[in-house]
Coordinates of C-alpha atoms and ligand atoms in Angstrom, one line a residue:
M27 CA -90.3 5.6 -54.1
G28 CA -92.7 7.2 -51.8
I29 CA -92.6 7.3 -48.0
A30 CA -96.3 6.9 -47.6
T31 CA -99.5 7.4 -49.6
G32 CA -102.4 9.4 -48.2
E33 CA -104.3 12.5 -48.8
W34 CA -103.3 16.1 -49.1
H35 CA -105.3 18.9 -47.8
P36 CA -104.6 22.5 -49.0
A37 CA -104.3 25.3 -46.4
N38 CA -107.7 26.2 -45.1
S39 CA -109.6 23.8 -47.2
S40 CA -111.5 20.6 -46.6
R41 CA -110.6 19.3 -50.0
A42 CA -108.7 16.0 -50.1
I43 CA -106.4 15.1 -52.9
P44 CA -104.9 11.7 -53.2
A45 CA -101.1 12.1 -52.9
V46 CA -97.7 10.5 -52.2
L47 CA -95.2 11.7 -49.6
R48 CA -91.8 11.5 -51.0
E49 CA -88.2 12.6 -50.1
D50 CA -86.2 13.9 -52.9
G51 CA -83.6 16.1 -51.3
I52 CA -86.6 17.9 -49.8
L53 CA -89.9 16.5 -48.4
L54 CA -92.6 16.8 -51.1
V55 CA -96.1 15.7 -51.6
A56 CA -97.0 14.8 -55.2
A57 CA -100.3 14.1 -56.9
E58 CA -100.8 11.2 -59.1
E59 CA -99.6 13.0 -62.1
E60 CA -96.3 13.9 -60.4
R61 CA -97.5 17.4 -59.8
V62 CA -95.9 18.7 -56.7
L63 CA -98.5 19.9 -54.3
A64 CA -96.3 21.0 -51.4
S65 CA -92.6 20.9 -50.5
A66 CA -90.2 22.0 -47.7
V67 CA -87.0 21.0 -46.1
P68 CA -87.7 18.3 -43.5
E69 CA -86.7 20.8 -40.7
R70 CA -89.6 23.0 -41.6
T71 CA -92.2 20.3 -41.6
E72 CA -93.9 18.9 -38.6
I73 CA -94.9 15.3 -38.3
S74 CA -97.5 14.3 -35.6
P75 CA -96.3 11.5 -33.2
R76 CA -97.6 8.0 -33.5
V77 CA -100.9 7.6 -31.4
G78 CA -102.4 4.1 -32.1
S79 CA -103.8 4.0 -35.5
I80 CA -104.8 7.6 -35.7
P81 CA -103.7 9.0 -39.1
R82 CA -100.3 10.8 -39.1
R83 CA -100.2 14.4 -40.2
V84 CA -97.3 16.1 -42.0
S85 CA -97.7 19.8 -41.8
F86 CA -96.0 22.1 -44.3
P87 CA -95.1 25.7 -43.8
D88 CA -97.7 26.8 -46.4
G89 CA -100.4 25.5 -44.0
S90 CA -101.2 22.4 -46.1
V91 CA -101.3 19.1 -44.5
F92 CA -100.6 15.6 -45.7
E93 CA -102.5 12.9 -43.9
T94 CA -101.8 9.1 -44.0
R95 CA -102.7 5.9 -42.2
D96 CA -99.3 4.4 -43.2
N97 CA -97.7 4.7 -39.8
D98 CA -95.0 2.4 -40.6
G99 CA -93.9 4.2 -43.6
I100 CA -93.6 7.5 -41.6
D101 CA -91.8 5.6 -38.8
T102 CA -89.3 4.0 -41.2
Y103 CA -88.6 7.4 -42.7
L104 CA -88.2 9.1 -39.3
R105 CA -85.8 6.3 -38.2
G106 CA -83.8 6.7 -41.3
K107 CA -83.5 10.4 -40.6
R108 CA -82.3 9.7 -37.0
G109 CA -79.9 7.3 -38.3
A110 CA -78.2 9.8 -40.3
R111 CA -78.1 12.1 -37.5
S112 CA -76.7 9.5 -35.1
G113 CA -73.5 10.2 -37.0
L114 CA -71.6 13.3 -36.3
I115 CA -74.3 15.6 -35.1
H116 CA -75.7 13.0 -32.7
R117 CA -72.3 12.6 -31.1
L118 CA -71.7 16.3 -30.9
E119 CA -75.0 16.6 -29.1
Q120 CA -73.8 14.0 -26.4
F121 CA -70.7 16.0 -26.1
H122 CA -72.1 18.6 -23.9
P123 CA -69.9 21.8 -24.1
R124 CA -71.3 22.8 -20.7
L125 CA -69.7 19.6 -19.1
I126 CA -66.4 20.5 -20.8
L127 CA -66.6 23.9 -19.4
M128 CA -67.4 22.6 -16.0
T129 CA -64.5 20.3 -16.1
L130 CA -62.1 23.0 -17.2
A131 CA -63.4 25.3 -14.4
V132 CA -62.7 22.6 -11.8
I133 CA -59.2 21.9 -13.0
L134 CA -58.4 25.6 -13.1
L135 CA -59.8 26.0 -9.6
A136 CA -57.8 23.0 -8.3
T137 CA -54.6 24.4 -10.1
T138 CA -55.2 27.8 -8.5
I139 CA -55.7 26.3 -5.0
Y140 CA -52.7 24.1 -5.4
R141 CA -50.4 27.0 -6.6
F142 CA -51.6 29.7 -4.3
A143 CA -53.7 28.4 -1.5
V144 CA -51.8 25.3 -0.4
P145 CA -48.5 27.2 0.2
V146 CA -50.1 29.8 2.3
L147 CA -52.2 27.2 4.1
V148 CA -49.0 25.3 4.7
E149 CA -47.3 28.4 6.3
V150 CA -50.2 29.1 8.4
A151 CA -50.4 25.5 9.6
V152 CA -46.9 25.4 10.4
L153 CA -47.3 28.6 12.4
V154 CA -50.2 27.4 14.5
T155 CA -49.0 23.8 14.9
P156 CA -48.7 23.1 18.6
P157 CA -45.6 21.4 19.8
F158 CA -47.4 18.2 20.4
V159 CA -48.3 17.7 16.8
P160 CA -44.7 17.2 15.4
E161 CA -44.1 14.9 18.4
L162 CA -47.3 12.9 17.5
I163 CA -46.3 12.8 13.8
G164 CA -42.6 11.8 14.7
S165 CA -43.4 9.0 17.1
G166 CA -46.3 7.6 15.0
T167 CA -44.1 7.7 11.8
L168 CA -41.2 6.0 13.6
A169 CA -43.4 3.4 14.9
S170 CA -45.0 2.7 11.6
L171 CA -41.6 2.7 9.9
D172 CA -40.4 0.1 12.6
R173 CA -43.3 -2.1 11.7
T174 CA -42.8 -1.8 8.0
I175 CA -39.5 -1.2 6.4
L176 CA -37.0 -0.6 9.4
K177 CA -35.2 -3.1 11.4
P178 CA -32.9 -2.7 14.4
S179 CA -29.4 -1.6 13.6
E180 CA -26.7 -4.2 13.7
L181 CA -23.9 -1.7 13.9
P182 CA -21.4 -2.5 16.7
E183 CA -22.2 -0.5 19.8
G184 CA -18.9 1.3 19.8
E185 CA -19.6 2.7 16.3
R186 CA -23.0 3.8 17.4
Q187 CA -21.5 5.4 20.5
A188 CA -19.0 7.5 18.5
I189 CA -21.4 8.7 16.1
S190 CA -24.0 9.6 18.7
E191 CA -21.2 11.6 20.5
G192 CA -20.4 13.6 17.5
F193 CA -24.0 14.1 16.7
S194 CA -24.6 15.6 20.3
K195 CA -21.9 18.0 19.6
L196 CA -23.5 19.1 16.4
A197 CA -26.9 19.4 18.0
T198 CA -25.5 21.6 20.8
H199 CA -24.9 24.3 18.2
S200 CA -28.3 24.0 16.6
K201 CA -31.3 26.1 17.3
G202 CA -33.1 23.8 19.6
G203 CA -30.1 22.7 21.4
Q204 CA -29.0 19.1 22.2
G205 CA -32.3 18.2 23.8
A206 CA -34.3 18.9 20.6
Y207 CA -32.8 16.0 18.7
D208 CA -32.7 12.3 19.0
L209 CA -30.6 10.0 16.8
Y210 CA -32.0 6.5 16.0
F211 CA -29.9 3.8 14.3
R212 CA -31.8 1.5 12.0
D213 CA -31.3 -1.1 9.4
G214 CA -33.8 -1.9 6.6
V215 CA -34.6 -1.9 2.9
I216 CA -34.2 1.8 2.3
G217 CA -30.5 1.7 1.6
P218 CA -27.9 4.3 2.6
N219 CA -30.2 6.9 3.9
A220 CA -30.7 9.5 6.8
F221 CA -33.9 11.4 7.3
A222 CA -35.5 13.7 9.9
L223 CA -38.9 13.6 11.3
P224 CA -40.7 16.8 12.4
D225 CA -40.1 16.2 16.0
G226 CA -36.4 16.2 15.8
S227 CA -36.0 12.3 15.4
L228 CA -33.2 11.6 13.0
I229 CA -32.9 8.1 11.5
L230 CA -29.6 6.9 10.1
T231 CA -29.3 3.6 8.3
D232 CA -26.6 1.1 8.8
D233 CA -26.0 1.1 5.1
L234 CA -25.1 4.8 5.1
V235 CA -22.6 4.3 7.9
K236 CA -21.1 1.3 6.0
L237 CA -20.9 3.6 2.9
A238 CA -19.0 6.2 4.7
N239 CA -16.3 3.4 5.3
G240 CA -15.1 4.9 8.6
D241 CA -15.2 8.6 7.6
R242 CA -17.3 9.7 10.6
E243 CA -17.2 13.3 9.8
M244 CA -18.8 12.6 6.5
I245 CA -21.8 10.9 8.4
L246 CA -21.9 13.9 10.8
G247 CA -22.0 16.3 7.8
V248 CA -25.2 14.3 6.6
L249 CA -26.7 14.6 10.1
G250 CA -26.0 18.3 10.3
H251 CA -27.9 18.6 7.0
E252 CA -30.7 16.7 8.5
I253 CA -30.8 18.8 11.6
A254 CA -31.2 21.7 9.4
H255 CA -34.4 20.2 7.9
V256 CA -35.8 20.0 11.4
E257 CA -34.7 23.6 12.2
G258 CA -36.3 24.9 9.1
E259 CA -39.4 22.8 9.7
H260 CA -39.0 21.5 6.2
S261 CA -40.5 18.1 6.9
L262 CA -43.5 19.4 8.6
R263 CA -43.9 21.8 5.6
Q264 CA -43.6 19.0 3.1
L265 CA -46.0 16.8 5.1
Y266 CA -48.6 19.5 5.3
R267 CA -48.2 20.2 1.6
A268 CA -48.7 16.5 0.8
A269 CA -51.7 16.3 3.3
G270 CA -53.0 19.4 1.6
V271 CA -52.8 18.1 -1.9
A272 CA -54.3 14.8 -0.8
A273 CA -57.1 16.6 0.8
L274 CA -57.6 18.5 -2.5
V275 CA -57.7 15.3 -4.4
M276 CA -60.1 13.9 -2.0
L277 CA -62.2 17.0 -2.0
I278 CA -62.8 16.6 -5.7
A279 CA -63.1 12.8 -5.5
G280 CA -65.5 13.5 -2.7
D281 CA -63.9 11.7 0.2
V282 CA -62.1 13.8 2.8
G283 CA -61.0 12.3 6.0
S284 CA -59.0 9.2 6.7
G285 CA -56.6 9.7 3.8
V286 CA -55.2 12.8 5.3
E287 CA -54.7 11.1 8.6
D288 CA -53.0 8.3 6.9
I289 CA -50.6 10.5 5.2
L290 CA -49.7 12.3 8.5
T291 CA -48.9 9.1 10.3
Q292 CA -47.7 6.7 7.6
G293 CA -44.1 6.7 7.4
G294 CA -43.8 5.7 3.8
A295 CA -45.2 9.1 2.6
L296 CA -42.5 10.9 4.6
V297 CA -39.6 8.9 3.4
A298 CA -40.7 9.5 -0.2
L299 CA -41.1 13.2 0.3
S300 CA -38.3 15.2 -1.3
Y301 CA -37.6 18.7 -0.1
S302 CA -37.5 21.8 -2.5
R303 CA -34.2 22.7 -4.0
A304 CA -34.1 25.8 -1.9
A305 CA -34.6 23.7 1.3
E306 CA -31.9 21.4 0.3
A307 CA -29.4 24.3 -0.3
E308 CA -30.4 25.8 2.9
A309 CA -29.8 22.5 4.7
D310 CA -26.4 22.2 3.0
R311 CA -25.2 25.6 4.3
R312 CA -26.5 24.9 7.7
S313 CA -24.6 21.6 7.8
V314 CA -21.4 23.5 6.9
E315 CA -22.1 26.0 9.8
L316 CA -22.9 23.4 12.3
M317 CA -19.9 21.2 11.3
R318 CA -17.7 24.2 11.6
A319 CA -19.0 25.3 15.0
A320 CA -18.5 21.8 16.3
G321 CA -14.9 21.8 15.2
Y322 CA -15.2 19.2 12.1
D323 CA -14.5 19.6 8.5
P324 CA -17.1 22.0 7.4
A325 CA -17.3 20.5 3.8
A326 CA -17.5 16.8 4.9
L327 CA -21.0 16.8 3.4
A328 CA -19.6 17.3 -0.1
R329 CA -17.2 14.3 0.4
F330 CA -20.3 12.3 1.2
F331 CA -22.0 13.1 -2.1
V332 CA -18.9 12.2 -4.0
V333 CA -18.7 8.7 -2.3
L334 CA -22.5 8.3 -2.7
E335 CA -22.3 8.9 -6.5
D336 CA -19.2 6.7 -7.0
K337 CA -20.8 3.7 -5.1
L338 CA -24.3 4.0 -6.2
G339 CA -24.2 5.7 -9.6
D340 CA -27.7 6.2 -11.0
H341 CA -29.3 3.3 -9.6
G342 CA -29.6 4.3 -6.0
D343 CA -33.2 5.0 -6.5
A344 CA -34.4 3.8 -2.9
S345 CA -31.5 5.7 -1.5
I346 CA -30.8 9.1 -0.1
L347 CA -29.8 10.0 -3.7
S348 CA -33.4 10.3 -5.1
S349 CA -34.2 12.9 -2.5
H350 CA -30.7 14.4 -2.4
P351 CA -29.3 14.6 -5.8
G352 CA -25.6 15.2 -5.2
T353 CA -24.7 17.1 -8.4
P354 CA -21.2 18.5 -8.9
Q355 CA -22.8 21.9 -8.5
R356 CA -24.0 21.1 -5.1
Q357 CA -20.7 19.7 -3.9
Q358 CA -19.0 22.9 -5.2
D359 CA -21.5 25.1 -3.4
I360 CA -20.8 23.4 -0.2
R361 CA -17.1 23.9 -0.6
N362 CA -17.5 27.4 -1.6
Y363 CA -19.7 28.2 1.4
A364 CA -17.2 26.5 3.7
A365 CA -14.3 28.6 2.2
E366 CA -16.6 31.7 2.4
L367 CA -17.2 31.1 6.1
E368 CA -13.5 30.5 6.7
G369 CA -12.6 33.7 5.0
R370 CA -15.2 35.7 6.7
L371 CA -14.3 34.4 10.1
Q372 CA -10.5 35.0 9.6
A373 CA -11.1 38.6 8.4
R374 CA -12.6 39.5 11.8
Ligands
ZN26 ZN1 -32.0 17.1 2.5

């Protein structure tokens, strides 16, 4: 079966020999008596493009040319060839290696920025943050939380009064002093929780107070822990980190702007943030120090974690447990530090 019939012209000759173009593993031109006039692998031949009804020319490496008016025959042959190529090779061609390299480079760059640049930028941002920024974030966050997930506290006034007094005693011994902190009582859907905003606002939920079941020192231990998060500027740091990561994501996605602002002012993000283990350990130790300084049981915080685990088990996912895993190790660390402080102070 031939691809097309036509004439073959030897190299540098005007002779025209009737011939058939065939594919037989290779592309070959055969004369009537099956004599092969020219042959080559298809890649080494050149087929002229279709232009109206002008005869097509198939040039062979030896300089000979096969000429045919059977345009359709040639086209059918070419389509068949492309069809075979549209298998693996064609797909490989669409799979641009350069695109893969670019993608890898972008991922690498983003990872590098995340690992090295974001922590540095966060520290710089914390250093240069003017005092009004935490104020703004704090008040903005509390307002947005009050609109969304928080409700006014329903605790008895006397209960709130007693906790507030203990809290003031703790805050007196903190870095910023009593004036640097405000305690807000709230009810809401976030379960037993307590968290600090960067401006020194601490939010304590009714559920946490109820969970303590009258053990006020336990609550104060938690508040001491939260004061430490403010002292260490942990939440500001976390917030900047989240904003930095979001900015990075949006930079790659091509939309920087409103999203970062949202993260800085929307409360949900802050509640969901969890601190690093180092920040948690630091806050635990500081709670022990503050509680001791205020004349309370230094290890009361450890008691809180015991109660929390007993009452909530593993299904306290919206609670303080998710950001404050009260592992036995952690409880032990708190007790050890309390004992250590006691020993150190008695030895003086
Ligand atoms: Zn914490």
